[in-house]
Amino acid sequence: TLDLSNNGLGYKGSILGGSNIGPAIQLLLSRSESLISLNLSRNRLSDRDGRYIAEALKTNTILSHLNLEKNELGVLFGPDMAAALQENRDLKTLLLGWNRLESSGTSSLLSEMRTSSTIETVDLSWTGVTDEGAKMLAEMISGSQLLKSVVLSHNAITGEGLKLMSKPIAASKSITHFDISHNNIGGKAARAFLVDMHDNWTVEVLDLRSIKAGAEIQPDMKSYIKHRGSKGQPLTAVSYTHLTLPTKRIV
């Protein structure tokens, strides 16, 4: 495990990185025979740096956890990472939150992930995911028996996007954590989602905060929590509106 977070490696004036950091990371990933977890968050890494990382992942068979959150990766990184995932079958955790991939970047990435990814945990919060991306995620969820955690907070997903993902999530036997907080979902779509989730016993952590659902979702949420508890399958933690209700323990 190597934690290089918050070092400003992508900053041009950095004595540790600057313009050479991309090739240096590529070399590290190409030569390492034991590195399974790499944290590069908060380093101002650019699309150029991201391309070197993606290129290295095409041949790396060791790394399973990659954290690139809170960098300056943009729309060009999406297709580069998608190309890497066409060949990489060993990466399990991909954290990309707080990067400016926008709709085109996330769609390029998700287009590949929906059919060939072995990812178990994906964080795309604050990356510009739209309903188009939600449609691809729905296909990814339907086709994956490995995906466990999906974080989509602070994006541009509407009720239509949640509707597309609703039944695949409800039918999933692997997803334990789903976060769609801070999206423009609305009460109607949120309530329909909870109806679909009625017989799902797999999800343990559910975050529906600030999804423009208002107070109307609260009775449905409380009913769902009670239903899960009555079947001996309580949620670990559930958040909605601005409240977090621990039903057993907080994770």
Coordinates of N, CA and C in Angstrom, one line a residue, residues 17-219:
G17 N 7.1 16.2 -8.2 CA 6.5 15.7 -9.4 C 6.5 16.6 -10.6
G18 N 5.5 17.5 -10.7 CA 5.5 18.4 -11.8 C 5.2 17.7 -13.1
S19 N 5.8 18.2 -14.2 CA 5.6 17.6 -15.5 C 6.0 16.2 -15.7
N20 N 6.9 15.7 -14.8 CA 7.4 14.3 -14.9 C 6.6 13.3 -14.1
I21 N 5.6 13.7 -13.3 CA 4.9 12.8 -12.4 C 4.2 11.7 -13.2
G22 N 3.5 12.0 -14.3 CA 2.8 11.0 -15.1 C 3.7 9.8 -15.5
P23 N 4.8 10.1 -16.1 CA 5.7 9.0 -16.5 C 6.3 8.3 -15.3
A24 N 6.5 9.0 -14.2 CA 7.0 8.4 -13.0 C 6.0 7.4 -12.4
I25 N 4.7 7.7 -12.4 CA 3.7 6.8 -11.9 C 3.6 5.6 -12.8
Q26 N 3.6 5.9 -14.1 CA 3.6 4.8 -15.1 C 4.7 3.8 -14.8
L27 N 5.9 4.3 -14.6 CA 7.0 3.4 -14.3 C 6.8 2.6 -13.0
L28 N 6.3 3.3 -12.0 CA 6.0 2.6 -10.8 C 5.1 1.5 -11.0
L29 N 4.0 1.7 -11.7 CA 2.9 0.7 -11.9 C 3.4 -0.4 -12.8
S30 N 4.3 -0.1 -13.7 CA 4.8 -1.0 -14.7 C 5.8 -2.0 -14.0
R31 N 6.6 -1.5 -13.1 CA 7.6 -2.3 -12.5 C 7.2 -3.0 -11.2
S32 N 6.2 -2.5 -10.5 CA 5.9 -3.0 -9.2 C 5.3 -4.4 -9.3
E33 N 5.8 -5.3 -8.4 CA 5.3 -6.7 -8.3 C 4.5 -6.9 -7.0
S34 N 4.3 -5.9 -6.2 CA 3.6 -6.1 -5.0 C 2.6 -5.0 -4.6
L35 N 2.6 -3.9 -5.3 CA 1.7 -2.8 -4.9 C 0.3 -3.1 -5.3
I36 N -0.5 -3.2 -4.2 CA -2.0 -3.5 -4.5 C -2.9 -2.3 -4.3
S37 N -2.4 -1.3 -3.5 CA -3.3 -0.1 -3.3 C -2.5 1.1 -3.4
L38 N -3.0 2.1 -4.2 CA -2.3 3.3 -4.5 C -3.3 4.5 -4.3
N39 N -2.9 5.4 -3.4 CA -3.7 6.6 -3.2 C -3.0 7.8 -3.7
L40 N -3.6 8.4 -4.8 CA -3.1 9.6 -5.4 C -4.0 10.8 -5.4
S41 N -4.9 10.7 -4.4 CA -5.9 11.8 -4.3 C -5.3 13.1 -3.9
R42 N -6.0 14.2 -4.3 CA -5.6 15.6 -3.9 C -4.1 15.9 -4.4
N43 N -3.9 15.7 -5.7 CA -2.6 15.9 -6.2 C -2.5 16.8 -7.4
R44 N -3.7 17.3 -7.8 CA -3.7 18.2 -9.0 C -3.3 17.5 -10.3
L45 N -3.5 16.2 -10.3 CA -3.2 15.4 -11.5 C -4.1 15.8 -12.7
S46 N -3.5 15.9 -13.9 CA -4.2 16.4 -15.1 C -4.6 15.2 -16.0
D47 N -5.2 15.5 -17.1 CA -5.5 14.4 -18.1 C -4.3 13.8 -18.6
R48 N -3.2 14.6 -18.7 CA -1.9 14.1 -19.2 C -1.4 13.1 -18.3
D49 N -1.4 13.4 -17.0 CA -1.0 12.4 -16.0 C -1.9 11.2 -16.0
G50 N -3.2 11.4 -16.1 CA -4.1 10.3 -16.1 C -3.9 9.3 -17.3
R51 N -3.4 9.9 -18.4 CA -3.1 9.0 -19.6 C -2.0 8.1 -19.3
Y52 N -1.0 8.5 -18.6 CA 0.1 7.7 -18.2 C -0.3 6.6 -17.3
I53 N -1.2 7.0 -16.3 CA -1.7 6.0 -15.3 C -2.5 4.9 -16.1
A54 N -3.4 5.4 -16.9 CA -4.3 4.4 -17.7 C -3.4 3.5 -18.5
E55 N -2.4 4.0 -19.2 CA -1.5 3.2 -20.0 C -0.9 2.1 -19.2
A56 N -0.4 2.4 -18.0 CA 0.2 1.5 -17.1 C -0.7 0.4 -16.7
L57 N -2.0 0.8 -16.5 CA -3.0 -0.2 -16.0 C -3.3 -1.3 -17.0
K58 N -3.0 -1.0 -18.3 CA -3.2 -2.0 -19.3 C -2.4 -3.3 -19.1
T59 N -1.3 -3.2 -18.5 CA -0.4 -4.3 -18.3 C -0.2 -4.7 -16.8
N60 N -0.7 -3.8 -15.9 CA -0.5 -4.1 -14.5 C -1.6 -5.1 -14.0
T61 N -1.1 -6.2 -13.4 CA -2.0 -7.2 -12.9 C -2.0 -7.4 -11.4
I62 N -1.4 -6.4 -10.7 CA -1.3 -6.5 -9.2 C -2.2 -5.5 -8.5
L63 N -2.2 -4.2 -9.0 CA -3.0 -3.2 -8.3 C -4.5 -3.5 -8.3
S64 N -5.1 -3.4 -7.1 CA -6.5 -3.7 -7.0 C -7.3 -2.5 -6.5
H65 N -6.6 -1.5 -5.9 CA -7.3 -0.3 -5.3 C -6.6 0.9 -5.8
L66 N -7.3 1.8 -6.5 CA -6.8 3.1 -7.0 C -7.7 4.2 -6.6
N67 N -7.1 5.2 -5.9 CA -7.8 6.4 -5.5 C -7.2 7.6 -6.2
L68 N -8.1 8.2 -7.1 CA -7.7 9.4 -7.8 C -8.6 10.6 -7.5
E69 N -9.3 10.5 -6.4 CA -10.2 11.5 -6.0 C -9.6 12.9 -5.9
K70 N -10.4 13.9 -6.1 CA -10.0 15.3 -5.9 C -8.7 15.7 -6.6
N71 N -8.7 15.4 -7.9 CA -7.6 15.8 -8.8 C -8.2 16.8 -9.9
E72 N -7.5 16.9 -10.9 CA -7.9 17.8 -12.0 C -8.1 17.0 -13.3
L73 N -8.5 15.8 -13.2 CA -8.8 14.9 -14.3 C -10.0 15.4 -15.0
G74 N -10.0 15.4 -16.3 CA -11.2 16.0 -17.1 C -11.7 15.0 -18.1
V75 N -12.4 15.5 -19.1 CA -13.1 14.7 -20.1 C -12.3 13.7 -20.8
L76 N -11.0 14.1 -21.0 CA -10.1 13.2 -21.8 C -9.7 11.9 -21.0
F77 N -9.8 12.0 -19.7 CA -9.4 10.8 -18.9 C -10.4 9.7 -19.0
G78 N -11.7 10.0 -19.3 CA -12.7 9.0 -19.4 C -12.4 7.9 -20.4
P79 N -12.2 8.3 -21.7 CA -11.9 7.3 -22.7 C -10.5 6.6 -22.5
D80 N -9.5 7.3 -21.9 CA -8.3 6.7 -21.6 C -8.4 5.6 -20.6
M81 N -9.2 5.9 -19.5 CA -9.4 4.9 -18.5 C -10.3 3.7 -19.0
A82 N -11.2 4.1 -19.9 CA -12.1 3.0 -20.5 C -11.2 2.1 -21.3
A83 N -10.2 2.6 -22.1 CA -9.3 1.7 -22.8 C -8.5 0.9 -21.9
A84 N -8.1 1.4 -20.7 CA -7.3 0.6 -19.8 C -8.2 -0.6 -19.3
L85 N -9.4 -0.3 -19.0 CA -10.3 -1.3 -18.4 C -10.7 -2.4 -19.4
Q86 N -10.4 -2.1 -20.7 CA -10.7 -3.2 -21.7 C -9.7 -4.3 -21.5
E87 N -8.5 -4.0 -21.0 CA -7.4 -5.0 -20.8 C -7.2 -5.4 -19.4
N88 N -7.5 -4.5 -18.4 CA -7.2 -4.7 -17.0 C -8.4 -5.5 -16.4
R89 N -8.1 -6.6 -15.8 CA -9.2 -7.4 -15.1 C -8.9 -7.6 -13.6
D90 N -8.0 -6.8 -13.1 CA -7.6 -7.0 -11.7 C -8.0 -5.8 -10.8
L91 N -8.3 -4.6 -11.4 CA -8.6 -3.5 -10.5 C -10.0 -3.7 -9.9
K92 N -10.1 -3.6 -8.6 CA -11.4 -3.8 -7.9 C -12.0 -2.5 -7.4
T93 N -11.2 -1.6 -7.0 CA -11.7 -0.3 -6.5 C -11.2 0.8 -7.3
L94 N -12.2 1.7 -7.8 CA -11.8 2.9 -8.6 C -12.6 4.1 -8.0
L95 N -11.8 5.0 -7.4 CA -12.3 6.1 -6.7 C -12.0 7.4 -7.6
L96 N -13.0 8.0 -8.2 CA -12.7 9.1 -9.1 C -13.5 10.4 -8.7
G97 N -14.1 10.4 -7.5 CA -14.9 11.5 -7.1 C -14.2 12.9 -7.1
W98 N -14.9 13.9 -7.4 CA -14.4 15.3 -7.4 C -13.4 15.5 -8.5
N99 N -13.6 14.9 -9.7 CA -12.9 15.2 -10.9 C -13.8 15.7 -11.9
R100 N -13.4 16.5 -12.9 CA -14.2 17.2 -13.9 C -14.3 16.3 -15.1
L101 N -14.8 15.1 -15.0 CA -15.0 14.3 -16.2 C -16.1 14.7 -17.0
E102 N -17.1 15.3 -16.4 CA -18.3 15.8 -17.1 C -19.1 14.6 -17.8
S103 N -20.1 14.9 -18.5 CA -21.0 13.9 -19.0 C -20.3 13.1 -20.0
S104 N -19.5 13.7 -20.9 CA -18.8 12.9 -22.0 C -17.8 12.0 -21.4
G105 N -17.0 12.5 -20.4 CA -16.0 11.7 -19.8 C -16.5 10.5 -19.1
T106 N -17.5 10.7 -18.3 CA -18.1 9.6 -17.5 C -18.8 8.6 -18.4
S107 N -19.5 9.1 -19.5 CA -20.2 8.2 -20.4 C -19.2 7.3 -21.1
S108 N -18.0 7.9 -21.5 CA -17.0 7.0 -22.2 C -16.5 5.9 -21.2
L109 N -16.3 6.3 -20.0 CA -15.8 5.3 -19.0 C -16.9 4.3 -18.7
L110 N -18.1 4.7 -18.5 CA -19.2 3.8 -18.1 C -19.6 2.9 -19.3
S111 N -19.4 3.4 -20.5 CA -19.7 2.6 -21.7 C -18.8 1.3 -21.7
E112 N -17.6 1.4 -21.2 CA -16.7 0.2 -21.1 C -17.0 -0.6 -19.9
M113 N -17.2 0.1 -18.8 CA -17.4 -0.6 -17.5 C -18.7 -1.5 -17.5
R114 N -19.7 -1.1 -18.3 CA -21.0 -1.8 -18.2 C -20.9 -3.2 -18.8
T115 N -19.8 -3.5 -19.6 CA -19.8 -4.8 -20.2 C -18.6 -5.6 -19.8
S116 N -17.5 -5.0 -19.4 CA -16.3 -5.8 -19.2 C -15.5 -5.6 -17.9
S117 N -16.1 -4.7 -17.0 CA -15.4 -4.4 -15.8 C -15.5 -5.4 -14.7
T118 N -14.4 -5.6 -13.9 CA -14.5 -6.4 -12.7 C -14.5 -5.6 -11.4
I119 N -14.8 -4.3 -11.6 CA -14.9 -3.3 -10.5 C -15.9 -3.8 -9.4
E120 N -15.5 -3.7 -8.2 CA -16.4 -4.0 -7.1 C -16.9 -2.7 -6.4
T121 N -16.0 -1.7 -6.4 CA -16.4 -0.4 -5.7 C -16.0 0.8 -6.7
V122 N -17.0 1.6 -6.9 CA -16.8 2.7 -7.8 C -17.4 4.0 -7.2
D123 N -16.6 5.1 -7.2 CA -17.1 6.4 -6.7 C -16.9 7.4 -7.8
L124 N -18.1 7.9 -8.2 CA -18.1 8.9 -9.3 C -18.9 10.1 -8.8
S125 N -18.7 10.4 -7.5 CA -19.4 11.6 -7.0 C -18.7 12.9 -7.6
W126 N -19.5 13.9 -7.8 CA -19.0 15.2 -8.3 C -18.2 15.0 -9.6
T127 N -18.6 14.1 -10.5 CA -17.9 13.9 -11.8 C -18.8 14.3 -13.0
G128 N -20.0 14.7 -12.8 CA -20.8 15.1 -13.9 C -21.7 14.0 -14.5
V129 N -21.9 12.9 -13.8 CA -22.8 11.8 -14.3 C -24.2 12.3 -14.6
T130 N -24.7 12.0 -15.7 CA -26.1 12.4 -16.1 C -27.0 11.2 -16.2
D131 N -28.2 11.3 -16.7 CA -29.1 10.2 -16.9 C -28.5 9.2 -17.9
E132 N -27.7 9.7 -18.9 CA -27.1 8.8 -19.9 C -26.1 7.9 -19.2
G133 N -25.4 8.4 -18.2 CA -24.5 7.6 -17.4 C -25.2 6.6 -16.5
A134 N -26.4 7.1 -16.0 CA -27.2 6.2 -15.2 C -27.7 5.0 -16.0
K135 N -28.0 5.2 -17.2 CA -28.5 4.1 -18.1 C -27.3 3.1 -18.2
M136 N -26.1 3.6 -18.4 CA -25.0 2.6 -18.5 C -24.7 1.9 -17.2
L137 N -24.8 2.7 -16.1 CA -24.7 2.0 -14.8 C -25.7 1.0 -14.6
A138 N -26.9 1.2 -15.0 CA -28.0 0.2 -14.9 C -27.6 -1.1 -15.6
E139 N -27.0 -1.0 -16.8 CA -26.5 -2.1 -17.5 C -25.4 -2.8 -16.8
M140 N -24.5 -2.0 -16.2 CA -23.3 -2.5 -15.5 C -23.8 -3.3 -14.3
I141 N -24.8 -2.8 -13.6 CA -25.3 -3.4 -12.4 C -26.0 -4.7 -12.7
S142 N -26.7 -4.7 -13.8 CA -27.5 -5.9 -14.2 C -26.5 -7.0 -14.6
G143 N -25.4 -6.7 -15.2 CA -24.4 -7.7 -15.7 C -23.3 -8.1 -14.7
S144 N -23.3 -7.4 -13.6 CA -22.2 -7.7 -12.6 C -22.7 -8.4 -11.4
Q145 N -21.9 -9.5 -11.0 CA -22.1 -10.2 -9.8 C -21.1 -9.8 -8.8
L146 N -20.2 -8.8 -9.1 CA -19.1 -8.4 -8.3 C -19.3 -7.0 -7.6
L147 N -20.1 -6.1 -8.3 CA -20.2 -4.8 -7.8 C -20.9 -4.7 -6.5
K148 N -20.2 -4.0 -5.5 CA -20.7 -3.9 -4.2 C -21.1 -2.5 -3.7
S149 N -20.3 -1.5 -4.2 CA -20.5 -0.2 -3.8 C -20.6 0.8 -4.9
V150 N -21.7 1.6 -5.0 CA -21.8 2.6 -6.1 C -22.1 3.9 -5.4
V151 N -21.2 4.9 -5.6 CA -21.4 6.3 -5.0 C -21.5 7.3 -6.2
L152 N -22.7 7.9 -6.2 CA -23.0 8.9 -7.3 C -23.5 10.2 -6.8
S153 N -23.1 10.6 -5.6 CA -23.6 11.8 -5.0 C -23.1 13.1 -5.8
H154 N -23.9 14.1 -5.7 CA -23.6 15.4 -6.3 C -23.3 15.3 -7.8
N155 N -24.3 14.8 -8.5 CA -24.2 14.7 -9.9 C -25.5 15.3 -10.6
A156 N -25.7 15.0 -11.8 CA -26.8 15.6 -12.6 C -27.8 14.5 -12.9
I157 N -28.0 13.6 -12.0 CA -29.0 12.5 -12.3 C -30.4 12.9 -11.8
T158 N -31.4 12.7 -12.7 CA -32.8 13.0 -12.3 C -33.5 11.8 -12.0
G159 N -34.8 12.0 -11.8 CA -35.7 10.8 -11.5 C -35.7 9.8 -12.5
E160 N -35.5 10.2 -13.8 CA -35.5 9.3 -14.9 C -34.2 8.4 -14.8
G161 N -33.1 9.0 -14.4 CA -31.9 8.2 -14.2 C -32.1 7.1 -13.1
L162 N -32.6 7.5 -12.0 CA -32.9 6.6 -10.9 C -33.8 5.5 -11.3
K163 N -34.8 5.9 -12.1 CA -35.8 4.9 -12.6 C -35.1 3.8 -13.4
L164 N -34.1 4.2 -14.2 CA -33.4 3.2 -15.0 C -32.6 2.3 -14.1
M165 N -32.0 2.8 -13.0 CA -31.2 1.9 -12.1 C -32.0 1.2 -11.1
S166 N -33.2 1.6 -10.8 CA -34.0 1.1 -9.7 C -34.1 -0.4 -9.7
K167 N -34.7 -1.0 -10.7 CA -34.9 -2.5 -10.7 C -33.6 -3.3 -10.7
P168 N -32.6 -2.8 -11.5 CA -31.3 -3.6 -11.4 C -30.7 -3.6 -10.0
I169 N -30.8 -2.5 -9.3 CA -30.3 -2.4 -8.0 C -31.1 -3.3 -7.0
A170 N -32.4 -3.2 -7.2 CA -33.3 -4.0 -6.4 C -33.0 -5.5 -6.6
A171 N -32.7 -5.9 -7.8 CA -32.5 -7.3 -8.1 C -31.0 -7.8 -7.8
S172 N -30.1 -6.8 -7.6 CA -28.7 -7.2 -7.4 C -28.5 -8.0 -6.1
K173 N -27.7 -9.0 -6.2 CA -27.3 -9.8 -5.0 C -26.0 -9.5 -4.5
S174 N -25.4 -8.4 -5.0 CA -24.0 -8.0 -4.6 C -23.9 -6.6 -4.0
I175 N -24.7 -5.7 -4.5 CA -24.6 -4.3 -4.0 C -25.0 -4.1 -2.6
T176 N -24.1 -3.7 -1.8 CA -24.4 -3.4 -0.3 C -24.5 -1.9 0.0
H177 N -24.0 -1.1 -0.9 CA -23.9 0.3 -0.6 C -24.3 1.1 -1.8
F178 N -25.3 1.9 -1.7 CA -25.8 2.8 -2.8 C -26.0 4.2 -2.4
D179 N -25.3 5.1 -3.0 CA -25.4 6.6 -2.6 C -25.7 7.4 -3.8
I180 N -26.9 7.9 -3.8 CA -27.4 8.8 -4.9 C -27.8 10.2 -4.4
S181 N -27.2 10.5 -3.2 CA -27.5 11.8 -2.5 C -27.1 13.0 -3.4
H182 N -27.8 14.1 -3.1 CA -27.5 15.4 -3.8 C -27.6 15.3 -5.3
N183 N -28.7 14.7 -5.7 CA -29.1 14.7 -7.2 C -30.6 15.2 -7.3
N184 N -31.0 15.5 -8.4 CA -32.3 16.1 -8.6 C -33.3 15.0 -9.0
I185 N -33.6 14.1 -8.0 CA -34.4 12.9 -8.2 C -35.9 13.2 -8.1
G186 N -36.3 13.9 -7.0 CA -37.7 14.2 -6.8 C -38.4 13.1 -6.1
G187 N -39.5 13.4 -5.5 CA -40.3 12.5 -4.6 C -40.9 11.3 -5.3
K188 N -41.4 11.5 -6.5 CA -42.1 10.4 -7.2 C -41.2 9.3 -7.5
A189 N -40.0 9.6 -8.1 CA -39.0 8.6 -8.4 C -38.4 8.0 -7.2
A190 N -38.2 8.7 -6.1 CA -37.7 8.2 -4.9 C -38.6 7.2 -4.3
R191 N -39.9 7.5 -4.3 CA -40.9 6.6 -3.7 C -41.0 5.3 -4.5
A192 N -40.9 5.5 -5.8 CA -41.0 4.3 -6.7 C -39.8 3.4 -6.5
F193 N -38.6 4.0 -6.2 CA -37.4 3.3 -6.0 C -37.6 2.4 -4.7
L194 N -38.2 3.0 -3.7 CA -38.4 2.3 -2.4 C -39.3 1.1 -2.6
V195 N -40.3 1.3 -3.5 CA -41.2 0.2 -3.8 C -40.5 -1.0 -4.4
D196 N -39.6 -0.6 -5.4 CA -38.8 -1.7 -6.0 C -37.9 -2.4 -5.0
M197 N -37.4 -1.6 -4.0 CA -36.5 -2.2 -3.1 C -37.1 -3.0 -2.0
H198 N -38.4 -3.2 -2.1 CA -39.2 -3.9 -1.0 C -38.6 -5.2 -0.6
D199 N -38.2 -6.0 -1.6 CA -37.7 -7.3 -1.4 C -36.2 -7.5 -1.6
N200 N -35.5 -6.4 -1.5 CA -34.1 -6.4 -1.6 C -33.5 -6.5 -0.2
W201 N -32.7 -7.6 0.1 CA -32.1 -7.8 1.4 C -30.6 -7.6 1.4
T202 N -30.1 -7.2 0.3 CA -28.6 -7.1 0.1 C -28.1 -5.7 0.5
V203 N -28.7 -4.6 0.1 CA -28.3 -3.3 0.4 C -28.3 -3.1 1.9
E204 N -27.1 -2.6 2.4 CA -27.0 -2.3 3.8 C -26.9 -0.8 4.1
V205 N -26.3 -0.1 3.2 CA -26.1 1.4 3.4 C -26.8 2.1 2.2
L206 N -27.7 3.0 2.5 CA -28.5 3.6 1.5 C -28.5 5.1 1.8
D207 N -28.1 6.0 0.9 CA -28.0 7.4 1.1 C -28.9 8.1 0.0
L208 N -30.0 8.7 0.5 CA -30.9 9.4 -0.3 C -31.1 10.9 0.1
R209 N -30.0 11.4 0.7 CA -30.1 12.8 1.2 C -30.2 13.8 0.1
S210 N -30.9 14.9 0.3 CA -31.0 16.0 -0.6 C -31.2 15.6 -2.1
I211 N -32.3 14.9 -2.3 CA -32.6 14.5 -3.7 C -33.9 15.1 -4.2
K212 N -34.2 16.3 -3.6 CA -35.4 17.0 -3.9 C -36.7 16.2 -3.7
A213 N -36.7 15.4 -2.7 CA -37.9 14.5 -2.4 C -38.8 15.1 -1.4
G214 N -38.2 16.0 -0.5 CA -39.0 16.6 0.5 C -39.5 15.7 1.6
A215 N -40.4 16.1 2.3 CA -41.0 15.3 3.5 C -41.8 14.2 3.0
E216 N -42.2 14.2 1.7 CA -43.1 13.1 1.3 C -42.5 11.7 1.3
I217 N -41.1 11.7 1.2 CA -40.5 10.4 1.2 C -40.3 9.8 2.6
Q218 N -40.5 10.6 3.6 CA -40.2 10.1 5.0 C -41.1 8.9 5.4
P219 N -42.4 9.0 5.2 CA -43.2 7.8 5.5 C -42.8 6.5 4.8

